Amino acid sequence: MDLRACIRDIPDYPKEGIVFFDITPLLQKPEAFQYTVDALAERFADCGASKIAAAEARGFLFGAPLAYKMGLGFVPVRKPGKLPYKTRQVSYDLEYGQDTLCMHEDAVNDGDKVLVIDDLLATGGTVGGMLNLITQGGGEVVGIGFVVELGFLDGPSKLNGLPHEYLLKL
Ligand code: PRP
Ligand code: ADE
């Protein structure tokens, strides 16, 4: 599957100087979407996770179907003001700004083995924040997976030395 052909490059979005890698063409091609979820499931088949955590919004697009396919629980990590129960919260830097993510405080507990999934690794700010949220809850991150990794940024340095997988490097 040529995943590169399913990703559209948008120059100067959302800010001048940023090339935005748009995954919506991939989502629109059923065979590419299925391939992506199936390939992530294969990579992490033996990781021993009991749940998948993914961040709003694009992380949900891959994390939730992967949880369904792998028979795992799903933990939504969301932007402030969206989760109804008590939350843990972290702030982090992005390629084009700053953001905050929240997780229900009872979503990850001592001994939970968590697979972290996102559509894209850029600076690693988002996934770094997620690792903090998961470890604050007593969880162990057993895998980290991306559809796309941007090779010209230093994202892997934010992964605390944990192993990670990606399907396409740009
Ligand atoms: C995007 C993307 C990743 C993150 C990657 O999310 O879905 O989560 O940026 O960038 P990083 O490695 O520099 O953190 P964004 O915050 O734009 O939100 P969205 O999913 O709601 O579009
Ligand atoms: N998230 C952070 N940087 C991005 C980029 N360049 N394209 C798509 N999503 C992103």
mmCIF file of N, CA, C and O and ligand atoms in Angstrom, residues 7-8 10 13-14 18-23 58 94-96 118-124 126 148 150 152-153 170, ligand 2:
data_model
loop_
_atom_site.group_PDB
_atom_site.id
_atom_site.type_symbol
_atom_site.label_atom_id
_atom_site.label_comp_id
_atom_site.label_asym_id
_atom_site.label_seq_id
_atom_site.Cartn_x
_atom_site.Cartn_y
_atom_site.Cartn_z
ATOM 1 N N ILE A 7 -1.578 10.840 1.427
ATOM 2 C CA ILE A 7 -1.389 11.978 2.328
ATOM 3 C C ILE A 7 -1.126 13.226 1.491
ATOM 4 O O ILE A 7 -0.260 13.215 0.604
ATOM 5 N N ARG A 8 -1.907 14.257 1.770
ATOM 6 C CA ARG A 8 -1.854 15.479 0.963
ATOM 7 C C ARG A 8 -1.050 16.534 1.713
ATOM 8 O O ARG A 8 -1.285 16.743 2.912
ATOM 9 N N ILE A 10 -0.138 20.280 2.530
ATOM 10 C CA ILE A 10 -0.739 21.618 2.437
ATOM 11 C C ILE A 10 0.282 22.631 2.951
ATOM 12 O O ILE A 10 0.511 22.717 4.166
ATOM 13 N N TYR A 13 -0.023 25.868 6.245
ATOM 14 C CA TYR A 13 -1.187 25.613 7.100
ATOM 15 C C TYR A 13 -0.714 24.888 8.357
ATOM 16 O O TYR A 13 0.063 23.938 8.236
ATOM 17 N N PRO A 14 -1.171 25.270 9.537
ATOM 18 C CA PRO A 14 -2.071 26.388 9.851
ATOM 19 C C PRO A 14 -1.348 27.725 9.971
ATOM 20 O O PRO A 14 -2.003 28.729 10.292
ATOM 21 N N ILE A 18 4.793 26.199 7.786
ATOM 22 C CA ILE A 18 4.472 24.809 8.173
ATOM 23 C C ILE A 18 3.876 24.091 6.965
ATOM 24 O O ILE A 18 2.989 24.619 6.295
ATOM 25 N N VAL A 19 4.365 22.880 6.704
ATOM 26 C CA VAL A 19 3.681 22.017 5.721
ATOM 27 C C VAL A 19 2.802 21.066 6.524
ATOM 28 O O VAL A 19 3.301 20.311 7.364
ATOM 29 N N PHE A 20 1.518 21.111 6.260
ATOM 30 C CA PHE A 20 0.583 20.255 6.992
ATOM 31 C C PHE A 20 0.348 18.985 6.187
ATOM 32 O O PHE A 20 0.007 19.038 5.003
ATOM 33 N N PHE A 21 0.529 17.841 6.834
ATOM 34 C CA PHE A 21 0.340 16.546 6.175
ATOM 35 C C PHE A 21 -1.070 16.053 6.506
ATOM 36 O O PHE A 21 -1.345 15.623 7.625
ATOM 37 N N ASP A 22 -1.926 16.137 5.506
ATOM 38 C CA ASP A 22 -3.362 15.911 5.679
ATOM 39 C C ASP A 22 -3.685 14.437 5.426
ATOM 40 O O ASP A 22 -3.509 13.934 4.311
ATOM 41 N N ILE A 23 -4.181 13.778 6.473
ATOM 42 C CA ILE A 23 -4.478 12.337 6.353
ATOM 43 C C ILE A 23 -5.906 12.070 5.878
ATOM 44 O O ILE A 23 -6.304 10.906 5.767
ATOM 45 N N ARG A 58 -7.303 13.637 15.960
ATOM 46 C CA ARG A 58 -6.868 12.690 14.931
ATOM 47 C C ARG A 58 -6.403 11.367 15.505
ATOM 48 O O ARG A 58 -6.487 10.335 14.832
ATOM 49 N N LEU A 94 3.698 22.483 20.698
ATOM 50 C CA LEU A 94 3.453 21.860 19.392
ATOM 51 C C LEU A 94 4.308 22.549 18.332
ATOM 52 O O LEU A 94 4.872 23.612 18.585
ATOM 53 N N GLU A 95 4.331 21.971 17.120
ATOM 54 C CA GLU A 95 5.054 22.585 16.006
ATOM 55 C C GLU A 95 4.487 23.977 15.719
ATOM 56 O O GLU A 95 5.191 24.867 15.296
ATOM 57 N N TYR A 96 3.196 24.145 15.956
ATOM 58 C CA TYR A 96 2.576 25.429 15.625
ATOM 59 C C TYR A 96 1.775 25.986 16.792
ATOM 60 O O TYR A 96 0.700 26.522 16.632
ATOM 61 N N ASP A 118 -1.126 7.569 17.765
ATOM 62 C CA ASP A 118 -1.480 8.879 17.211
ATOM 63 C C ASP A 118 -1.294 8.827 15.701
ATOM 64 O O ASP A 118 -0.609 7.944 15.181
ATOM 65 N N ASP A 119 -1.902 9.790 15.007
ATOM 66 C CA ASP A 119 -1.769 9.784 13.547
ATOM 67 C C ASP A 119 -0.375 10.193 13.127
ATOM 68 O O ASP A 119 0.151 9.681 12.135
ATOM 69 N N LEU A 120 0.238 11.116 13.889
ATOM 70 C CA LEU A 120 1.471 11.712 13.378
ATOM 71 C C LEU A 120 2.380 12.141 14.530
ATOM 72 O O LEU A 120 1.903 12.688 15.529
ATOM 73 N N LEU A 121 3.676 11.872 14.377
ATOM 74 C CA LEU A 121 4.681 12.356 15.328
ATOM 75 C C LEU A 121 5.397 13.535 14.678
ATOM 76 O O LEU A 121 6.040 13.386 13.634
ATOM 77 N N ALA A 122 5.285 14.710 15.297
ATOM 78 C CA ALA A 122 6.004 15.898 14.799
ATOM 79 C C ALA A 122 7.067 16.254 15.838
ATOM 80 O O ALA A 122 8.107 15.593 15.894
ATOM 81 N N THR A 123 6.809 17.228 16.706
ATOM 82 C CA THR A 123 7.799 17.576 17.741
ATOM 83 C C THR A 123 7.834 16.552 18.869
ATOM 84 O O THR A 123 8.771 16.550 19.665
ATOM 85 N N GLY A 124 6.767 15.753 18.986
ATOM 86 C CA GLY A 124 6.672 14.803 20.101
ATOM 87 C C GLY A 124 6.005 15.408 21.333
ATOM 88 O O GLY A 124 5.848 14.725 22.344
ATOM 89 N N THR A 126 2.869 16.240 21.925
ATOM 90 C CA THR A 126 1.603 15.573 22.283
ATOM 91 C C THR A 126 1.864 14.222 22.931
ATOM 92 O O THR A 126 1.332 13.911 24.000
ATOM 93 N N VAL A 148 2.267 8.294 10.718
ATOM 94 C CA VAL A 148 3.312 9.077 10.046
ATOM 95 C C VAL A 148 4.286 9.629 11.078
ATOM 96 O O VAL A 148 3.859 10.132 12.124
ATOM 97 N N LEU A 150 7.434 12.459 11.240
ATOM 98 C CA LEU A 150 8.169 13.489 10.508
ATOM 99 C C LEU A 150 9.650 13.372 10.873
ATOM 100 O O LEU A 150 10.032 13.589 12.024
ATOM 101 N N PHE A 152 12.192 15.144 9.987
ATOM 102 C CA PHE A 152 12.982 16.370 10.081
ATOM 103 C C PHE A 152 12.778 17.092 11.410
ATOM 104 O O PHE A 152 13.303 18.177 11.620
ATOM 105 N N LEU A 153 11.991 16.497 12.302
ATOM 106 C CA LEU A 153 11.823 17.061 13.643
ATOM 107 C C LEU A 153 12.378 16.051 14.642
ATOM 108 O O LEU A 153 12.671 14.921 14.293
ATOM 109 N N LEU A 170 8.271 10.787 6.808
ATOM 110 C CA LEU A 170 8.334 11.884 5.829
ATOM 111 C C LEU A 170 9.436 12.861 6.212
ATOM 112 O O LEU A 170 9.788 12.963 7.372
HETATM 113 N N1 ADE B 2 0.721 17.922 13.700
HETATM 114 C C1 ADE B 2 1.832 18.601 14.041
HETATM 115 N N2 ADE B 2 2.516 19.005 12.959
HETATM 116 C C2 ADE B 2 1.804 18.553 11.888
HETATM 117 C C3 ADE B 2 1.993 18.641 10.489
HETATM 118 N N3 ADE B 2 3.052 19.264 9.970
HETATM 119 N N4 ADE B 2 1.070 18.062 9.685
HETATM 120 C C4 ADE B 2 -0.006 17.420 10.209
HETATM 121 N N5 ADE B 2 -0.227 17.329 11.521
HETATM 122 C C5 ADE B 2 0.662 17.880 12.360
#
